[in-house]
Amino acid sequence: MNIQQVKAMMELQALGNLGSIASSSSEGTNMFQTVLDRALQTTGTDTLGSVQNLLNTMPHHASSPTLALSQENDARKSQETGIDSIISRAAERYGIPAKLIHSVVKQESGYDPSATSHAGAAGLMQLMPGTARGLGVTDVFDPEQNVFAGSKYLKQMLVKYDGDMKLALAAYNAGPGNVDKYSGVPPFKETKNYVRKIMDSYYA
């Protein structure tokens, strides 16, 4: 390795963008390798400038292309089916972020209005029969009724737990009785994963 190549490596490591590029995902690793390979091939006196220009052409965040594509597909699906409009109106009515409702819908049903679970939950926000009746739902598979009822229930949980999103989501999944019993997110694997996945989607 000649002096020019060593200089390229040292200058590349000095750039503050490495943390966001070399993420733990395979996409991030491949991206970093591409930067490194091309930096080693850089010639001329302005090596740092060349490498910086290269970095500026790449996305400076940890989200992988796979995640970005998944989010784009979800957005397209919700728009094509009219669910996006329903969620926006429900968010406005109940004063909660539309993105939070989207994250719950994605986790619960994958935007499938006809989704059902082995436990009997149904629709976009997977309402249990008793919960649906209590919220005045007459057709659990009707997207608007389901989303508005689910959003209303989610808002009730947010109020109950003073805006603590993790506790509200845990209550939505496992019931407020379990959240109160354990004074926090219940130690159920399903509930813990549920809360984590929705929080990750919400903050993505």
XYZ file of N, CA, C and O in Angstrom:
816
model
N 0.863 -1.196 0.000
C 0.000 0.000 0.000
C 0.893 1.238 0.000
O 1.780 1.374 0.836
N 0.687 2.159 -0.937
C 1.524 3.348 -1.010
C 1.030 4.447 -0.070
O -0.026 4.329 0.559
N 1.788 5.529 -0.018
C 1.468 6.631 0.900
C 0.114 7.259 0.563
O -0.672 7.614 1.456
N -0.195 7.350 -0.740
C -1.468 7.952 -1.151
C -2.654 7.148 -0.638
O -3.660 7.687 -0.186
N -2.529 5.814 -0.678
C -3.605 4.946 -0.211
C -3.769 5.041 1.299
O -4.886 5.050 1.823
N -2.638 5.105 2.019
C -2.692 5.243 3.467
C -3.369 6.562 3.840
O -4.207 6.627 4.745
N -3.020 7.612 3.127
C -3.624 8.916 3.377
C -5.138 8.867 3.152
O -5.919 9.416 3.930
N -5.553 8.177 2.086
C -6.981 8.072 1.789
C -7.719 7.377 2.918
O -8.805 7.795 3.322
N -7.142 6.301 3.445
C -7.778 5.566 4.535
C -7.883 6.426 5.786
O -8.918 6.465 6.454
N -6.809 7.122 6.131
C -6.801 7.947 7.346
C -7.804 9.085 7.236
O -8.525 9.393 8.196
N -7.884 9.704 6.066
C -8.811 10.816 5.901
C -10.254 10.338 5.910
O -11.146 11.005 6.426
N -10.467 9.164 5.348
C -11.810 8.595 5.351
C -12.266 8.325 6.782
O -13.394 8.615 7.168
N -11.398 7.768 7.604
C -11.739 7.464 8.989
C -11.993 8.725 9.795
O -12.699 8.696 10.800
N -11.405 9.836 9.349
C -11.578 11.096 10.078
C -12.931 11.721 9.826
O -13.348 12.616 10.552
N -13.615 11.269 8.805
C -14.911 11.859 8.482
C -15.964 11.434 9.486
O -16.047 10.273 9.852
N -16.800 12.332 9.884
C -17.817 12.024 10.894
C -18.997 11.245 10.380
O -19.933 10.993 11.121
N -18.976 10.898 9.088
C -20.122 10.188 8.527
C -20.056 8.683 8.699
O -21.021 7.989 8.380
N -18.947 8.153 9.185
C -18.792 6.704 9.240
C -19.820 6.040 10.125
O -20.291 4.940 9.831
N -20.187 6.693 11.228
C -21.142 6.072 12.143
C -22.484 5.794 11.496
O -23.122 4.794 11.789
N -22.929 6.712 10.613
C -24.231 6.518 9.976
C -24.157 5.624 8.757
O -25.145 5.031 8.359
N -22.981 5.494 8.156
C -22.857 4.677 6.964
C -22.590 3.225 7.307
O -23.230 2.316 6.799
N -21.610 2.996 8.185
C -21.250 1.612 8.521
C -22.161 1.084 9.602
O -21.761 0.872 10.740
N -23.440 0.908 9.303
C -24.406 0.379 10.266
C -24.221 -1.112 10.375
O -23.441 -1.726 9.662
N -24.988 -1.723 11.285
C -24.870 -3.154 11.520
C -25.505 -3.983 10.428
O -25.319 -5.192 10.372
N -26.299 -3.369 9.552
C -26.967 -4.125 8.498
C -25.990 -4.469 7.393
O -24.949 -3.835 7.223
N -26.314 -5.500 6.633
C -25.454 -5.906 5.533
C -25.366 -4.806 4.487
O -24.333 -4.602 3.859
N -26.478 -4.042 4.302
C -26.460 -2.960 3.332
C -25.457 -1.887 3.746
O -24.716 -1.359 2.929
N -25.444 -1.571 5.056
C -24.518 -0.566 5.552
C -23.079 -1.021 5.413
O -22.187 -0.252 5.066
N -22.827 -2.303 5.682
C -21.478 -2.853 5.565
C -21.015 -2.788 4.123
O -19.879 -2.411 3.830
N -21.862 -3.164 3.187
C -21.506 -3.126 1.769
C -21.239 -1.705 1.318
O -20.345 -1.442 0.508
N -22.052 -0.769 1.842
C -21.871 0.629 1.484
C -20.504 1.126 1.943
O -19.778 1.803 1.212
N -20.143 0.768 3.179
C -18.858 1.181 3.731
C -17.713 0.592 2.917
O -16.718 1.261 2.627
N -17.847 -0.670 2.519
C -16.809 -1.314 1.735
C -16.631 -0.612 0.398
O -15.509 -0.445 -0.092
N -17.741 -0.188 -0.194
C -17.672 0.519 -1.473
C -16.910 1.827 -1.318
O -16.058 2.187 -2.136
N -17.231 2.574 -0.236
C -16.537 3.835 0.037
C -15.051 3.588 0.215
O -14.205 4.289 -0.336
N -14.712 2.553 0.992
C -13.313 2.262 1.279
C -12.559 1.875 0.009
O -11.468 2.366 -0.257
N -13.176 0.994 -0.790
C -12.529 0.548 -2.024
C -12.266 1.713 -2.964
O -11.184 1.831 -3.550
N -13.278 2.574 -3.101
C -13.116 3.696 -4.019
C -12.152 4.736 -3.464
O -11.449 5.412 -4.215
N -12.092 4.855 -2.123
C -11.143 5.796 -1.518
C -9.715 5.351 -1.785
O -8.828 6.164 -2.045
N -9.494 4.027 -1.719
C -8.157 3.496 -1.946
C -7.705 3.697 -3.390
O -6.524 3.690 -3.693
N -8.669 3.857 -4.289
C -8.350 4.057 -5.697
C -8.202 5.540 -6.038
O -7.876 5.895 -7.165
N -8.499 6.401 -5.054
C -8.461 7.841 -5.303
C -7.034 8.298 -5.593
O -6.098 7.919 -4.908
N -6.885 9.135 -6.591
C -5.567 9.674 -6.920
C -5.650 11.189 -6.952
O -6.725 11.777 -6.950
N -4.499 11.838 -7.010
C -4.495 13.294 -7.036
C -4.196 13.846 -5.664
O -4.057 13.115 -4.681
N -4.127 15.169 -5.577
C -3.727 15.795 -4.327
C -4.886 16.022 -3.385
O -4.706 16.079 -2.176
N -6.117 16.151 -3.914
C -7.251 16.453 -3.049
C -8.020 15.179 -2.717
O -9.182 15.019 -3.040
N -7.359 14.262 -2.016
C -7.992 12.989 -1.666
C -9.186 13.201 -0.750
O -10.237 12.594 -0.934
N -9.040 14.043 0.256
C -10.124 14.288 1.195
C -11.348 14.841 0.489
O -12.476 14.415 0.732
N -11.130 15.776 -0.423
C -12.255 16.342 -1.146
C -12.967 15.308 -1.995
O -14.189 15.278 -2.068
N -12.199 14.430 -2.599
C -12.791 13.389 -3.438
C -13.631 12.439 -2.612
O -14.735 12.052 -3.000
N -13.076 12.042 -1.463
C -13.804 11.118 -0.600
C -15.056 11.784 -0.039
O -16.129 11.182 0.048
N -14.947 13.058 0.343
C -16.108 13.769 0.878
C -17.216 13.854 -0.165
O -18.393 13.675 0.137
N -16.821 14.129 -1.426
C -17.825 14.181 -2.495
C -18.505 12.845 -2.670
O -19.704 12.762 -2.913
N -17.743 11.768 -2.525
C -18.312 10.430 -2.637
C -19.310 10.178 -1.524
O -20.412 9.667 -1.747
N -18.945 10.562 -0.301
C -19.835 10.354 0.836
C -21.126 11.161 0.682
O -22.194 10.709 1.082
N -21.010 12.343 0.104
C -22.188 13.193 -0.045
C -23.221 12.603 -0.998
O -24.374 13.016 -0.992
N -22.803 11.664 -1.823
C -23.749 11.038 -2.752
C -24.458 9.864 -2.129
O -25.340 9.268 -2.757
N -24.114 9.492 -0.900
C -24.706 8.337 -0.244
C -25.623 8.770 0.883
O -25.438 9.836 1.481
N -26.652 7.975 1.227
C -27.584 8.325 2.307
C -26.890 8.290 3.644
O -26.256 7.301 3.994
N -27.024 9.378 4.428
C -26.355 9.473 5.726
C -27.314 9.134 6.861
O -27.613 9.955 7.724
N -27.832 7.939 6.867
C -28.684 7.494 7.962
C -28.565 5.999 8.079
O -28.081 5.318 7.182
N -29.028 5.451 9.208
C -28.838 4.036 9.480
C -29.913 3.155 8.865
O -29.787 1.949 8.851
N -30.995 3.735 8.359
C -32.075 2.934 7.793
C -31.583 2.237 6.537
O -30.989 2.861 5.668
N -31.827 0.950 6.446
C -31.373 0.186 5.300
C -32.302 0.404 4.116
O -33.463 0.779 4.284
N -31.812 0.160 2.872
C -32.676 0.264 1.704
C -33.882 -0.653 1.807
O -34.960 -0.323 1.337
N -33.700 -1.808 2.434
C -34.811 -2.743 2.589
C -35.917 -2.139 3.439
O -37.104 -2.235 3.119
N -35.543 -1.483 4.557
C -36.525 -0.848 5.427
C -37.217 0.290 4.703
O -38.430 0.453 4.785
N -36.438 1.084 3.975
C -37.016 2.212 3.243
C -38.021 1.719 2.202
O -39.089 2.307 2.022
N -37.690 0.633 1.510
C -38.593 0.083 0.510
C -39.866 -0.432 1.156
O -40.967 -0.239 0.633
N -39.732 -1.072 2.328
C -40.892 -1.582 3.049
C -41.817 -0.444 3.453
O -43.038 -0.536 3.311
N -41.245 0.641 3.946
C -42.044 1.786 4.358
C -42.738 2.427 3.154
O -43.888 2.860 3.237
N -42.034 2.469 2.010
C -42.625 3.033 0.802
C -43.799 2.177 0.325
O -44.840 2.706 -0.074
N -43.634 0.861 0.398
C -44.714 -0.043 -0.007
C -45.925 0.100 0.910
O -47.069 0.068 0.457
N -45.673 0.240 2.218
C -46.767 0.424 3.169
C -47.529 1.709 2.867
O -48.759 1.744 2.904
N -46.785 2.777 2.590
C -47.418 4.065 2.298
C -48.259 3.978 1.029
O -49.380 4.484 0.977
N -47.725 3.313 0.002
C -48.460 3.174 -1.245
C -49.728 2.370 -1.037
O -50.797 2.708 -1.542
N -49.601 1.283 -0.256
C -50.757 0.417 -0.002
C -51.857 1.177 0.727
O -53.042 1.070 0.404
N -51.475 1.956 1.742
C -52.475 2.682 2.523
C -53.152 3.762 1.691
O -54.333 4.048 1.856
N -52.419 4.368 0.771
C -52.990 5.409 -0.086
C -53.935 4.811 -1.116
O -55.015 5.345 -1.374
N -53.529 3.686 -1.721
C -54.335 3.071 -2.763
C -55.670 2.555 -2.233
O -56.666 2.531 -2.946
N -55.702 2.117 -0.988
C -56.924 1.556 -0.421
C -57.764 2.592 0.314
O -58.834 2.274 0.831
N -57.299 3.829 0.398
C -58.029 4.870 1.101
C -57.815 4.856 2.601
O -58.386 5.675 3.332
N -56.983 3.943 3.080
C -56.740 3.832 4.521
C -55.995 5.055 5.037
O -56.214 5.496 6.163
N -55.135 5.610 4.202
C -54.360 6.778 4.610
C -55.274 7.930 5.012
O -55.058 8.592 6.029
N -56.316 8.148 4.232
C -57.271 9.224 4.527
C -58.025 8.941 5.825
O -58.242 9.853 6.644
N -58.417 7.688 6.015
C -59.140 7.307 7.234
C -58.263 7.542 8.456
O -58.705 8.097 9.475
N -57.006 7.124 8.369
C -56.079 7.287 9.489
C -55.849 8.764 9.789
O -55.818 9.175 10.958
N -55.726 9.575 8.762
C -55.507 11.017 8.962
C -56.682 11.639 9.710
O -56.495 12.455 10.630
N -57.895 11.258 9.328
C -59.079 11.810 9.988
C -59.216 11.307 11.422
O -59.616 12.053 12.321
N -58.878 10.041 11.649
C -58.936 9.482 13.011
C -57.900 10.155 13.905
O -58.165 10.463 15.072
N -56.719 10.402 13.346
C -55.654 11.060 14.108
C -56.080 12.465 14.516
O -55.829 12.914 15.644
N -56.731 13.165 13.599
C -57.190 14.524 13.894
C -58.292 14.512 14.951
O -58.305 15.336 15.862
N -59.216 13.561 14.832
C -60.321 13.509 15.788
C -59.845 13.215 17.199
O -60.303 13.837 18.169
N -58.913 12.276 17.336
C -58.514 11.848 18.678
C -57.199 12.462 19.160
O -56.744 12.164 20.267
N -56.617 13.311 18.339
C -55.430 14.037 18.767
C -54.221 13.172 19.021
O -53.475 13.390 19.986
N -54.013 12.180 18.168
C -52.817 11.340 18.282
C -52.104 11.325 16.926
O -52.730 11.575 15.886
N -50.797 11.067 16.899
C -50.055 11.108 15.632
C -50.550 10.070 14.628
O -50.736 8.899 14.974
N -50.755 10.515 13.401
C -51.169 9.581 12.347
C -50.134 8.485 12.172
O -50.474 7.324 11.900
N -48.858 8.829 12.361
C -47.804 7.832 12.179
C -47.916 6.719 13.214
O -47.569 5.559 12.931
N -48.394 7.046 14.408
C -48.564 6.030 15.434
C -49.667 5.057 15.019
O -49.526 3.835 15.169
N -50.754 5.594 14.495
C -51.846 4.732 14.036
C -51.361 3.851 12.885
O -51.639 2.649 12.843
N -50.624 4.445 11.973
C -50.056 3.675 10.862
C -49.188 2.530 11.388
O -49.260 1.401 10.884
N -48.376 2.823 12.386
C -47.467 1.808 12.930
C -48.243 0.662 13.562
O -47.861 -0.510 13.441
N -49.336 1.000 14.245
C -50.168 -0.039 14.868
C -50.862 -0.869 13.793
O -50.885 -2.099 13.864
N -51.422 -0.195 12.792
C -52.104 -0.912 11.711
C -51.133 -1.848 10.987
O -51.463 -3.005 10.692
N -49.943 -1.353 10.719
C -48.940 -2.172 10.037
C -48.610 -3.420 10.844
O -48.550 -4.529 10.308
N -48.418 -3.245 12.143
C -48.060 -4.375 13.004
C -49.233 -5.323 13.198
O -49.073 -6.551 13.219
N -50.418 -4.773 13.352
C -51.591 -5.596 13.655
C -52.086 -6.401 12.448
O -52.432 -7.571 12.582
N -52.160 -5.755 11.292
C -52.805 -6.412 10.149
C -52.064 -6.313 8.829
O -52.499 -6.914 7.843
N -50.980 -5.534 8.803
C -50.290 -5.338 7.536
C -51.171 -4.641 6.507
O -51.065 -4.876 5.315
N -52.078 -3.789 6.990
C -53.012 -3.023 6.149
C -54.037 -3.911 5.447
O -54.585 -3.530 4.417
N -54.322 -5.063 6.019
C -55.334 -5.965 5.452
C -56.624 -5.836 6.257
O -56.701 -6.313 7.390
N -57.673 -5.200 5.692
C -58.928 -4.994 6.427
C -59.628 -6.286 6.821
O -60.442 -6.295 7.749
N -59.306 -7.381 6.136
C -59.973 -8.658 6.421
C -59.167 -9.562 7.345
O -59.542 -10.722 7.571
N -58.080 -9.042 7.903
C -57.211 -9.859 8.762
C -57.938 -10.309 10.028
O -58.708 -9.548 10.619
N -57.688 -11.552 10.422
C -58.229 -12.091 11.674
C -57.127 -12.864 12.385
O -56.196 -13.358 11.751
N -57.242 -12.961 13.691
C -56.254 -13.713 14.467
C -56.911 -14.939 15.082
O -58.138 -15.040 15.159
N -56.069 -15.854 15.556
C -56.595 -17.072 16.186
C -57.369 -16.749 17.458
O -58.205 -17.524 17.901
N -57.082 -15.576 18.041
C -57.760 -15.191 19.285
C -59.097 -14.502 19.018
O -59.853 -14.219 19.949
N -59.373 -14.197 17.748
C -60.652 -13.573 17.419
C -60.570 -12.095 17.107
O -61.589 -11.479 16.782
N -59.376 -11.516 17.199
C -59.225 -10.102 16.847
C -59.394 -9.958 15.339
O -59.032 -10.853 14.573
N -59.943 -8.823 14.913
C -60.236 -8.686 13.483
C -60.060 -7.260 12.983
O -60.115 -6.292 13.745
N -59.833 -7.168 11.673
C -59.758 -5.874 11.018
C -58.385 -5.234 11.060
O -57.411 -5.816 11.533
N -58.330 -4.015 10.565
C -57.065 -3.295 10.438
C -56.313 -3.141 11.755
O -55.094 -3.283 11.810
N -57.043 -2.832 12.837
C -56.388 -2.637 14.127
C -56.657 -3.795 15.076
O -56.439 -3.680 16.284
N -57.111 -4.925 14.504
C -57.284 -6.168 15.246
C -58.038 -5.975 16.565
O -57.512 -6.225 17.664
N -59.275 -5.559 16.448
C -60.117 -5.345 17.623
C -60.719 -6.670 18.086
O -61.229 -7.452 17.291
N -60.675 -6.891 19.384
C -61.338 -8.058 19.951
C -62.847 -7.797 19.939
O -63.287 -6.639 20.038
N -63.666 -8.849 19.840
C -65.124 -8.672 19.764
C -65.701 -7.805 20.869
O -66.503 -6.891 20.611
N -65.293 -8.050 22.106
C -65.813 -7.269 23.227
C -65.412 -5.811 23.146
O -66.222 -4.912 23.405
N -64.159 -5.577 22.783
C -63.675 -4.197 22.648
C -64.419 -3.476 21.536
O -64.823 -2.316 21.689
N -64.610 -4.176 20.415
C -65.318 -3.577 19.276
C -66.747 -3.194 19.662
O -67.210 -2.093 19.355
N -67.438 -4.105 20.353
C -68.816 -3.804 20.774
C -68.850 -2.615 21.715
O -69.717 -1.736 21.613
N -67.918 -2.594 22.654
C -67.873 -1.499 23.620
C -67.607 -0.153 22.979
O -67.968 0.894 23.535
N -66.969 -0.172 21.813
C -66.652 1.072 21.106
C -67.688 1.398 20.037
O -67.520 2.345 19.263
N -68.759 0.610 19.995
C -69.853 0.895 19.075
C -69.650 0.434 17.651
O -70.337 0.912 16.733
N -68.735 -0.514 17.440
C -68.477 -1.004 16.093
C -69.558 -2.008 15.691
O -69.826 -2.970 16.416
N -70.153 -1.793 14.528
C -71.171 -2.721 14.029
C -70.608 -3.658 12.963
O -71.137 -4.738 12.732
N -69.538 -3.225 12.298
C -68.877 -4.062 11.296
C -67.379 -3.921 11.491
O -66.762 -2.944 11.058
N -66.773 -4.918 12.144
C -65.366 -4.836 12.499
C -64.454 -4.826 11.276
O -63.293 -4.405 11.346
N -64.976 -5.298 10.135
C -64.164 -5.335 8.921
C -64.299 -4.075 8.063
O -63.647 -3.952 7.037
N -65.131 -3.156 8.508
C -65.245 -1.876 7.822
C -64.035 -1.026 8.214
O -63.848 -0.721 9.399
N -63.182 -0.652 7.258
C -61.949 0.072 7.586
C -62.151 1.318 8.438
O -61.420 1.551 9.398
N -63.167 2.106 8.091
C -63.372 3.355 8.841
C -63.811 3.078 10.275
O -63.273 3.674 11.211
N -64.773 2.201 10.469
C -65.212 1.868 11.829
C -64.059 1.290 12.647
O -63.873 1.644 13.819
N -63.295 0.400 12.032
C -62.209 -0.261 12.748
C -61.118 0.719 13.163
O -60.685 0.734 14.320
N -60.689 1.548 12.221
C -59.604 2.491 12.520
C -60.044 3.541 13.529
O -59.291 3.888 14.455
N -61.250 4.055 13.387
C -61.716 5.071 14.334
C -61.869 4.470 15.736
O -61.511 5.103 16.731
N -62.400 3.254 15.817
C -62.561 2.612 17.127
C -61.205 2.275 17.735
O -60.971 2.519 18.928
N -60.310 1.723 16.920
C -58.983 1.388 17.426
C -58.212 2.607 17.873
O -57.514 2.587 18.895
N -58.342 3.691 17.125
C -57.657 4.939 17.484
C -58.229 5.520 18.775
O -57.494 6.058 19.616
N -59.542 5.419 18.917
C -60.185 5.909 20.141
C -59.685 5.120 21.355
O -59.372 5.697 22.409
N -59.590 3.814 21.183
C -59.114 2.969 22.286
C -57.642 3.265 22.603
O -57.246 3.345 23.774
N -56.853 3.457 21.555
C -55.444 3.785 21.763
C -55.309 5.110 22.503
O -54.468 5.250 23.406
N -56.148 6.084 22.157
C -56.132 7.376 22.845
C -56.509 7.203 24.318
O -55.894 7.811 25.216
N -57.490 6.344 24.590
C -57.883 6.076 25.981
C -56.712 5.513 26.778
O -56.505 5.877 27.940
N -55.940 4.642 26.151
C -54.779 4.061 26.830
C -53.680 5.107 27.033
O -53.004 5.116 28.074
N -53.512 5.998 26.078
C -52.509 7.060 26.230
C -52.898 7.993 27.379
O -52.036 8.431 28.161
N -54.179 8.302 27.490
C -54.650 9.146 28.590
C -54.474 8.431 29.919
O -53.998 9.017 30.906
N -54.831 7.165 29.951
C -54.742 6.375 31.178
C -53.309 6.319 31.713
O -53.084 6.380 32.928
N -52.337 6.228 30.787
C -50.941 6.102 31.203
C -50.142 7.382 30.965
O -48.937 7.346 30.720
N -50.846 8.509 31.069
C -50.207 9.836 31.038
C -49.299 10.045 29.835
O -48.207 10.626 29.952
N -49.729 9.562 28.682
C -48.965 9.795 27.463
C -47.795 8.861 27.253
O -47.039 9.025 26.283
N -47.618 7.888 28.140
C -46.513 6.935 27.988
C -46.857 5.975 26.844
O -47.696 5.084 26.995
N -46.204 6.151 25.715
C -46.537 5.379 24.523
C -46.287 3.886 24.713
O -47.063 3.045 24.242
N -45.212 3.536 25.382
C -44.889 2.122 25.581
C -45.964 1.423 26.408
O -46.390 0.316 26.076
N -46.408 2.083 27.465
C -47.441 1.485 28.308
C -48.773 1.418 27.569
O -49.517 0.435 27.697
N -49.074 2.457 26.793
C -50.326 2.466 26.024
C -50.342 1.333 25.004
O -51.351 0.637 24.838
N -49.228 1.115 24.339
C -49.134 0.045 23.347
C -49.195 -1.326 24.022
O -49.815 -2.256 23.506
N -48.560 -1.434 25.174
C -48.602 -2.697 25.917
C -50.035 -3.008 26.333
O -50.487 -4.157 26.261
N -50.765 -1.973 26.746
C -52.163 -2.154 27.144
C -53.022 -2.512 25.941
O -53.950 -3.325 26.042
N -52.714 -1.927 24.796
C -53.458 -2.230 23.571
C -53.277 -3.701 23.209
O -54.211 -4.360 22.733
N -52.097 -4.223 23.459
C -51.792 -5.607 23.098
C -52.212 -6.619 24.153
O -52.825 -7.652 23.840
N -51.885 -6.334 25.402
C -52.098 -7.317 26.467
C -53.214 -6.957 27.424
O -53.556 -7.747 28.311
N -53.785 -5.755 27.269
C -54.843 -5.317 28.162
C -54.306 -4.472 29.297
O -53.221 -4.761 29.817
N -55.025 -3.437 29.698
C -54.562 -2.569 30.784
C -54.430 -3.311 32.113
O -53.614 -2.937 32.960
N -55.219 -4.374 32.285
C -55.123 -5.137 33.529
C -53.732 -5.696 33.732
O -53.197 -5.679 34.856
N -53.129 -6.204 32.676
C -51.778 -6.765 32.782
C -50.729 -5.681 32.993
O -49.749 -5.882 33.719
N -50.919 -4.534 32.365
C -49.980 -3.424 32.560
C -50.018 -2.964 34.013
O -48.978 -2.717 34.633
N -51.232 -2.865 34.563
C -51.366 -2.458 35.967
C -50.792 -3.531 36.900
O -50.150 -3.215 37.901
N -51.038 -4.777 36.564
C -50.562 -5.886 37.398
C -49.050 -5.886 37.528
O -48.504 -6.112 38.613
N -48.370 -5.631 36.426
C -46.897 -5.673 36.428
C -46.270 -4.292 36.564
O -45.050 -4.156 36.499
N -47.104 -3.282 36.720
C -46.621 -1.893 36.870
C -45.664 -1.504 35.741
O -44.621 -0.870 35.954
N -46.019 -1.891 34.557
C -45.186 -1.583 33.394
C -45.517 -2.533 32.259
O -46.540 -3.216 32.291
N -44.646 -2.580 31.262
C -44.840 -3.504 30.153
C -44.776 -4.928 30.683
O -43.789 -5.307 31.305
N -45.820 -5.727 30.486
C -45.830 -7.104 31.002
C -44.663 -7.914 30.441
O -44.217 -7.687 29.319
N -44.153 -8.859 31.217
C -42.990 -9.646 30.782
C -43.353 -10.757 29.796
O -42.815 -11.862 29.871
N -44.273 -10.452 28.893
C -44.662 -11.425 27.880
C -43.833 -11.169 26.626
O -43.752 -10.021 26.159
N -43.255 -12.201 26.069
C -42.408 -12.042 24.889
C -43.164 -11.371 23.758
O -42.647 -10.463 23.095
N -44.406 -11.808 23.534
C -45.202 -11.249 22.447
C -45.425 -9.753 22.642
O -45.279 -8.957 21.706
N -45.781 -9.362 23.869
C -46.057 -7.949 24.140
C -44.794 -7.107 24.041
O -44.814 -6.003 23.479
N -43.693 -7.609 24.557
C -42.430 -6.866 24.501
C -41.990 -6.663 23.052
O -41.545 -5.578 22.669
N -42.123 -7.709 22.242
C -41.770 -7.587 20.825
C -42.722 -6.638 20.106
O -42.311 -5.866 19.238
N -43.988 -6.707 20.481
C -45.013 -5.851 19.880
C -44.679 -4.381 20.124
O -44.671 -3.577 19.191
N -44.403 -4.051 21.359
C -44.077 -2.667 21.711
C -42.807 -2.221 20.995
O -42.748 -1.119 20.420
N -41.795 -3.061 20.992
C -40.527 -2.705 20.358
C -40.695 -2.444 18.860
O -40.187 -1.462 18.323
N -41.416 -3.335 18.184
C -41.580 -3.197 16.733
C -42.352 -1.937 16.358
O -42.003 -1.240 15.395
N -43.396 -1.640 17.126
C -44.169 -0.439 16.814
C -43.363 0.828 17.118
O -43.399 1.793 16.346
N -42.637 0.827 18.212
C -41.814 1.987 18.537
C -40.733 2.196 17.470
O -40.457 3.327 17.057
N -40.134 1.098 17.012
C -39.112 1.210 15.956
C -39.724 1.770 14.683
O -39.122 2.613 14.001
N -40.929 1.287 14.333
C -41.601 1.774 13.127
C -41.986 3.246 13.271
O -41.821 4.040 12.339
N -42.448 3.613 14.448
C -42.888 4.991 14.694
C -41.725 5.973 14.589
O -41.874 7.078 14.045
N -40.568 5.586 15.120
C -39.420 6.496 15.124
C -38.511 6.329 13.913
O -37.497 7.012 13.813
N -38.874 5.429 12.989
C -38.024 5.220 11.796
C -38.024 6.455 10.905
O -39.018 7.170 10.822
